[in-house]
Amino acid sequence: MHKLSRSNRDKLQQFVAITGASEKNALQALKACDWQLEAAFDVFYSQPQPRSNGDMRRLEELYNRYKDPHSDMILAEGISVLCSDLQVEPQDIVTLVLSWHMNAATACEFSKAEFFGGLQALGVDSIGKLQEKLSFMRSELKDEQKFHDIYNFAFGWAKEKGQKSLALDTAIGMWQLLFAEREWPLVNHWCDFLQDRHNKAISKDTWAQLLEFARTVDPALSNYDAEGAWPYLIDEFVEYLYDKSVVEK
């Protein structure tokens, strides 16, 4: 370690503290990523990590702390306790990112397999280690591809079981949460439009296409193509913006 610069030595110590990796493995990951800490985390967590019996026992103890007393699942009450232990609000977007890591099928529920798989993928086996990952998980929202993946995950995660569409109120809440991270100036106009003119559940196609619209179309609509293959709802939204003089035609 004495050959490293102070900056790189700090990064090495931080990497080891957060991941629990050996110095050797930490050095390999950091060097492979030219000492870019976030990129090194991605490399490290994309590789399967060996699990000892002690690791599995700690995961089991953690799961049992939060699981529902009447079913082999972590339900809303257990997730509330988990959030309290992590010192985050249940509505904090980081809980969505955590659910994405767990590949959770439904909001406010973790199966044992989802809980174990997510924590193993993150390389943690304690609340302290998971808490140290929160800043990393928040940073993932700034990565365009990961934001895209988390956004699309959110549709299935947030909808009611057995439903193909997402309830409008739920969709609006999710859009406001997600676009608070990935700023889109038209999000409030979009939500107002839906409540004024649509008032129906949101399809998966509309959900997916809205992100593409927000990502590719200028807020002033200068590059909006009326002949493009947008869902009718987005075309109606554009007309609504013209009608309300939010943007000039």
PDB file of N, CA and C in Angstrom, residues 190 193 197-198 200-201 203 205-206 224 229-239:
ATOM      1  N   TRP A 190     -47.515  16.683 -17.334  1.00  0.00           N
ATOM      2  CA  TRP A 190     -47.945  15.337 -17.737  1.00  0.00           C
ATOM      3  C   TRP A 190     -48.931  14.766 -16.707  1.00  0.00           C
ATOM      4  N   PHE A 193     -52.219  16.633 -16.945  1.00  0.00           N
ATOM      5  CA  PHE A 193     -52.915  16.198 -18.156  1.00  0.00           C
ATOM      6  C   PHE A 193     -53.632  14.871 -17.933  1.00  0.00           C
ATOM      7  N   ARG A 197     -57.563  14.760 -18.409  1.00  0.00           N
ATOM      8  CA  ARG A 197     -58.055  14.253 -19.692  1.00  0.00           C
ATOM      9  C   ARG A 197     -58.121  12.724 -19.802  1.00  0.00           C
ATOM     10  N   HIS A 198     -57.375  12.030 -18.964  1.00  0.00           N
ATOM     11  CA  HIS A 198     -57.254  10.573 -19.152  1.00  0.00           C
ATOM     12  C   HIS A 198     -57.985   9.812 -18.049  1.00  0.00           C
ATOM     13  N   LYS A 200     -57.429   7.171 -16.417  1.00  0.00           N
ATOM     14  CA  LYS A 200     -57.486   5.706 -16.542  1.00  0.00           C
ATOM     15  C   LYS A 200     -56.131   5.124 -16.174  1.00  0.00           C
ATOM     16  N   ALA A 201     -56.111   3.814 -16.004  1.00  0.00           N
ATOM     17  CA  ALA A 201     -54.853   3.129 -15.695  1.00  0.00           C
ATOM     18  C   ALA A 201     -53.863   3.284 -16.851  1.00  0.00           C
ATOM     19  N   SER A 203     -50.880   1.828 -19.308  1.00  0.00           N
ATOM     20  CA  SER A 203     -50.377   0.580 -19.895  1.00  0.00           C
ATOM     21  C   SER A 203     -48.858   0.529 -19.815  1.00  0.00           C
ATOM     22  N   ASP A 205     -46.877  -0.092 -22.256  1.00  0.00           N
ATOM     23  CA  ASP A 205     -46.316   0.595 -23.422  1.00  0.00           C
ATOM     24  C   ASP A 205     -46.220   2.104 -23.186  1.00  0.00           C
ATOM     25  N   THR A 206     -47.288   2.689 -22.629  1.00  0.00           N
ATOM     26  CA  THR A 206     -47.262   4.122 -22.333  1.00  0.00           C
ATOM     27  C   THR A 206     -46.176   4.437 -21.318  1.00  0.00           C
ATOM     28  N   TYR A 224     -40.094  17.510 -31.743  1.00  0.00           N
ATOM     29  CA  TYR A 224     -41.207  16.556 -31.703  1.00  0.00           C
ATOM     30  C   TYR A 224     -41.709  16.273 -33.116  1.00  0.00           C
ATOM     31  N   ALA A 229     -43.957   7.431 -34.011  1.00  0.00           N
ATOM     32  CA  ALA A 229     -44.771   6.304 -33.531  1.00  0.00           C
ATOM     33  C   ALA A 229     -45.019   6.387 -32.030  1.00  0.00           C
ATOM     34  N   TRP A 230     -45.422   7.566 -31.550  1.00  0.00           N
ATOM     35  CA  TRP A 230     -45.720   7.710 -30.129  1.00  0.00           C
ATOM     36  C   TRP A 230     -47.116   7.166 -29.829  1.00  0.00           C
ATOM     37  N   PRO A 231     -47.354   6.642 -28.615  1.00  0.00           N
ATOM     38  CA  PRO A 231     -48.719   6.243 -28.250  1.00  0.00           C
ATOM     39  C   PRO A 231     -49.659   7.438 -28.327  1.00  0.00           C
ATOM     40  N   TYR A 232     -50.938   7.159 -28.585  1.00  0.00           N
ATOM     41  CA  TYR A 232     -51.903   8.252 -28.774  1.00  0.00           C
ATOM     42  C   TYR A 232     -51.931   9.180 -27.557  1.00  0.00           C
ATOM     43  N   LEU A 233     -51.698   8.623 -26.373  1.00  0.00           N
ATOM     44  CA  LEU A 233     -51.759   9.427 -25.152  1.00  0.00           C
ATOM     45  C   LEU A 233     -50.674  10.500 -25.145  1.00  0.00           C
ATOM     46  N   ILE A 234     -49.506  10.168 -25.657  1.00  0.00           N
ATOM     47  CA  ILE A 234     -48.422  11.151 -25.707  1.00  0.00           C
ATOM     48  C   ILE A 234     -48.725  12.205 -26.771  1.00  0.00           C
ATOM     49  N   ASP A 235     -49.302  11.789 -27.896  1.00  0.00           N
ATOM     50  CA  ASP A 235     -49.720  12.775 -28.910  1.00  0.00           C
ATOM     51  C   ASP A 235     -50.771  13.731 -28.337  1.00  0.00           C
ATOM     52  N   GLU A 236     -51.705  13.193 -27.556  1.00  0.00           N
ATOM     53  CA  GLU A 236     -52.726  14.041 -26.924  1.00  0.00           C
ATOM     54  C   GLU A 236     -52.095  14.991 -25.907  1.00  0.00           C
ATOM     55  N   PHE A 237     -51.072  14.509 -25.223  1.00  0.00           N
ATOM     56  CA  PHE A 237     -50.351  15.353 -24.251  1.00  0.00           C
ATOM     57  C   PHE A 237     -49.707  16.546 -24.957  1.00  0.00           C
ATOM     58  N   VAL A 238     -49.129  16.308 -26.110  1.00  0.00           N
ATOM     59  CA  VAL A 238     -48.507  17.393 -26.871  1.00  0.00           C
ATOM     60  C   VAL A 238     -49.565  18.437 -27.241  1.00  0.00           C
ATOM     61  N   GLU A 239     -50.730  17.989 -27.699  1.00  0.00           N
ATOM     62  CA  GLU A 239     -51.810  18.926 -28.023  1.00  0.00           C
ATOM     63  C   GLU A 239     -52.250  19.702 -26.782  1.00  0.00           C
TER      64      GLU A 239
END
